[in-house]
Coordinates of C-alpha atoms in Angstrom, one line a residue:
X902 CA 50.1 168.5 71.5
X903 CA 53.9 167.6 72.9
X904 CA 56.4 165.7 71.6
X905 CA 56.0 163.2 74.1
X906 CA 52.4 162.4 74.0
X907 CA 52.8 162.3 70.0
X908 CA 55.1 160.2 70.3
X909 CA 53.8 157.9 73.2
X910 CA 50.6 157.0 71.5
X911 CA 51.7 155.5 68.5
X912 CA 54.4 153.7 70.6
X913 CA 52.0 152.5 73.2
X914 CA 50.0 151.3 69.8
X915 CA 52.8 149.3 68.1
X916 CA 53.3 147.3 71.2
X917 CA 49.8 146.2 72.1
X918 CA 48.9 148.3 74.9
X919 CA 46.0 148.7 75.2
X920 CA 43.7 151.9 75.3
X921 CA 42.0 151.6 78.9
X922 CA 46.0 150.9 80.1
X923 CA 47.2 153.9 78.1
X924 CA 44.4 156.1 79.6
X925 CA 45.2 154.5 83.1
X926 CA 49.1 155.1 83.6
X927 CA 49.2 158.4 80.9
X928 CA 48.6 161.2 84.2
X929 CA 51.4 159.4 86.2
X930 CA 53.5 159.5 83.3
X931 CA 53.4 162.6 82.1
X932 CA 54.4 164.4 85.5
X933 CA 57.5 162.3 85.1
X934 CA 58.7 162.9 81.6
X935 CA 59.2 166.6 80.0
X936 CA 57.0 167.6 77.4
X937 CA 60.1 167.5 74.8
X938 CA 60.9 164.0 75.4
X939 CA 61.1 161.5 72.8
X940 CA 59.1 158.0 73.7
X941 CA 61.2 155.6 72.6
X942 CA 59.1 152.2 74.3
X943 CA 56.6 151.9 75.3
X944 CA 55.5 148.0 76.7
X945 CA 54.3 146.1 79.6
X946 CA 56.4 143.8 81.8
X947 CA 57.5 142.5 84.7
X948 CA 59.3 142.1 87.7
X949 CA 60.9 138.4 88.3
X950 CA 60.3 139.0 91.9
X951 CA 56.8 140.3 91.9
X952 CA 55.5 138.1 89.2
X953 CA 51.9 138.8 89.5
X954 CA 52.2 142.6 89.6
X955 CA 51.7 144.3 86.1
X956 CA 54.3 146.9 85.2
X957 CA 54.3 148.9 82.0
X958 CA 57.5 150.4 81.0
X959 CA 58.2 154.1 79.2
X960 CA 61.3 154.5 77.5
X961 CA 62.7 157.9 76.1
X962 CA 65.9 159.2 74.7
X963 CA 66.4 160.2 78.4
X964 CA 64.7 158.5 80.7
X965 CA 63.2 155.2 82.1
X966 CA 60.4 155.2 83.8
X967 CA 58.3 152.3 84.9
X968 CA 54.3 152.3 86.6
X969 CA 53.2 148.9 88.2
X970 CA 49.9 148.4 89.0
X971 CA 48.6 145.8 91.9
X972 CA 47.2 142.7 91.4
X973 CA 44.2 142.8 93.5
X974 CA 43.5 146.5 94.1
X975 CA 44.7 147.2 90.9
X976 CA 46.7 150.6 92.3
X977 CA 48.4 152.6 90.3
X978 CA 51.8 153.5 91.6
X979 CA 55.6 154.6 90.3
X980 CA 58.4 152.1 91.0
X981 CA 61.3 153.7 88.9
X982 CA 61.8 157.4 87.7
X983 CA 65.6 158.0 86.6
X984 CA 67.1 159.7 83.8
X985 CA 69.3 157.0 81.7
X986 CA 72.3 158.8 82.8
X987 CA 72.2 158.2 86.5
X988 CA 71.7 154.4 85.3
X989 CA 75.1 151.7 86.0
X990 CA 75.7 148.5 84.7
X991 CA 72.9 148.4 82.1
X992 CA 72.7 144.9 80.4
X993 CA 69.8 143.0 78.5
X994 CA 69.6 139.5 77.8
X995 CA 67.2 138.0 74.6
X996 CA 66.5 134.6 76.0
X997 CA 65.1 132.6 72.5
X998 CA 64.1 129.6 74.6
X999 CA 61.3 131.9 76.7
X1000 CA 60.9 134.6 73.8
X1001 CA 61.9 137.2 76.0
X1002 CA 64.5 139.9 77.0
X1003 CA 65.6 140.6 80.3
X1004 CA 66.3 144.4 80.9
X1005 CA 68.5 145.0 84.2
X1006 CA 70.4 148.3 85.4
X1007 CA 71.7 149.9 88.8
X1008 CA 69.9 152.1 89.7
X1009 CA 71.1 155.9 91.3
X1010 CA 69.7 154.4 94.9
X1011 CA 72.3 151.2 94.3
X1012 CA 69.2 149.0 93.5
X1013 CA 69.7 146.4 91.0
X1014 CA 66.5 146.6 89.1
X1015 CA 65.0 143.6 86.9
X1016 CA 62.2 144.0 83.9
X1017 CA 61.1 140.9 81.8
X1018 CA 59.5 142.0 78.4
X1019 CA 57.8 138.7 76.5
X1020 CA 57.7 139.0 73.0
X1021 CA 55.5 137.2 70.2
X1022 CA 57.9 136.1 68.0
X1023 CA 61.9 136.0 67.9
X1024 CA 61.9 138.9 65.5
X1025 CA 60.3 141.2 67.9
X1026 CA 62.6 139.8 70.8
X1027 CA 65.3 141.2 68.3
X1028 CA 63.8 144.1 67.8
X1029 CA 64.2 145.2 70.7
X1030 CA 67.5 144.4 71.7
X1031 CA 68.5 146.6 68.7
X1032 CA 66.8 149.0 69.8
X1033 CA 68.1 148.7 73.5
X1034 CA 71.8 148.8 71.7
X1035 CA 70.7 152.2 70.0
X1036 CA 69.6 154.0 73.4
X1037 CA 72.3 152.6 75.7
X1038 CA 75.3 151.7 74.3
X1039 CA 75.9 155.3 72.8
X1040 CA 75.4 156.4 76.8
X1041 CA 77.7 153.3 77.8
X1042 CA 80.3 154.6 75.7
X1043 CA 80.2 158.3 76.4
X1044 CA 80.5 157.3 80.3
X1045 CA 83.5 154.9 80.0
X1046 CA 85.2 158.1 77.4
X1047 CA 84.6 160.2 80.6
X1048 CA 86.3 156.9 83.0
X1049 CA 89.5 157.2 80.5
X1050 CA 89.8 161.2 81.0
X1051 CA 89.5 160.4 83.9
X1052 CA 92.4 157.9 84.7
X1053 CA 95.7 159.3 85.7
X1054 CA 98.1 160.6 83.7
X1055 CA 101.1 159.7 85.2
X1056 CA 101.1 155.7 84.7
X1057 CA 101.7 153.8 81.6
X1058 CA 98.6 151.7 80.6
X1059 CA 98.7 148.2 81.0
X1060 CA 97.3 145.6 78.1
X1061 CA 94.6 143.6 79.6
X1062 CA 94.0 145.6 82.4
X1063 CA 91.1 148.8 83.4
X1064 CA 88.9 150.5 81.0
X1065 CA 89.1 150.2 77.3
X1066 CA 88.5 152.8 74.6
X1067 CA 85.1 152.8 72.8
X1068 CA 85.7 153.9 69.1
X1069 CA 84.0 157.2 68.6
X1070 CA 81.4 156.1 66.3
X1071 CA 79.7 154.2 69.1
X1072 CA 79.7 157.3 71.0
X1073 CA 77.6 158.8 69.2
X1074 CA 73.8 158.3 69.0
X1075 CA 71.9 157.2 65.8
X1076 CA 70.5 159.9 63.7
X1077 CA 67.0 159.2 64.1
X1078 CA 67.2 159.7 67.7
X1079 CA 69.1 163.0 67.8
X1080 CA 67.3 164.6 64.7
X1081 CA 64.9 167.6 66.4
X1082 CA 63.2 168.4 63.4
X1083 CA 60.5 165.2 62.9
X1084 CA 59.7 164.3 65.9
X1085 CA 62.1 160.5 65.5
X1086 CA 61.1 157.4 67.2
X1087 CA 62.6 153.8 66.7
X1088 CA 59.5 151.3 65.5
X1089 CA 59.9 147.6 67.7
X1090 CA 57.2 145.7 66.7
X1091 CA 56.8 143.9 70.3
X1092 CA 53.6 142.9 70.9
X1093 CA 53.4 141.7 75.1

């Protein structure tokens, strides 16, 4: 069996998905998503604008991919398929009133997409925007590193004013996602 599909079952298990939607969205996610890949998330969720469509959301050290099904047909179909690198302006927001995070990025097309994750409890609302910090801030960093090489040589910088530097240790990923050797996964313990 592949990294990704050991990896994507016990993920899609910690979060509460359940069997028959594993079963379902599994074929359309694994012609997305190499057979080396790490899952990550794995979760349902939603779209603020498309409320009553059912999405479920695959995360991986690479990529972000999310399936949505319809309401009353109940189709299967892919709405996003990007590696996290072609991703701008990621952000998530924990909201503790609604017990829920909102995930939002720019996608390559210049679509700003939207994804609302409930959560149980507050601690699995934190849960996951640690682990949201472990998978995209290290790729935040390394992206504004390349902005500053970037920047011309030839002016002084200005306080206050363009990119800032990122210390290096928040360039670089956490161990237990860059270790080949066992197979590493971070544990949320949302349950949606």
């Amino acid at each position: 069996m592949d990294v990704f599909c050991r990896t994507f079952l016990p993920a899609a298990a910690e979060t509460g998905v359940a069997s028959p939607t594993v079963s379902r969205h599994l074929p359309v996610l694994r012609n997305c998503v190499p057979a080396g890949e790490v899952t990550v998330l794995v979760t349902r969720c939603t779209r603020p604008e498309q409320p009553t469509h059912g999405c479920l959301l695959l995360l991986t050290t690479r990529r972000l991919v999310i399936t949505e099904q319809t309401r009353l047909l109940h189709r299967l179909r892919l709405h996003l398929n990007t590696e996290l690198r072609h991703l701008n302006n990621v952000a998530w927001n924990p909201d503790p009133r609604a017990s829920m995070v909102e995930l939002a990025a720019t996608a390559v097309d210049g679509v700003r997409e939207r994804f609302l994750i409930r959560a149980d409890r507050p601690s699995q609302m934190w849960q996951l925007d640690a682990l949201f910090s472990q998978v995209f801030r290290p790729k935040m960093a390394a992206r504004s590193a390349v902005a500053n090489s970037a920047a011309p040589v030839d002016r002084p910088a200005v306080p206050g004013i363009g990119h800032h530097p990122v210390p290096a240790a928040a360039a670089t990923p956490p161990a237990r996602l860059t270790a080949p050797a066992r197979a590493p996964r971070l544990s949320p313990a949302i349950a949606v």
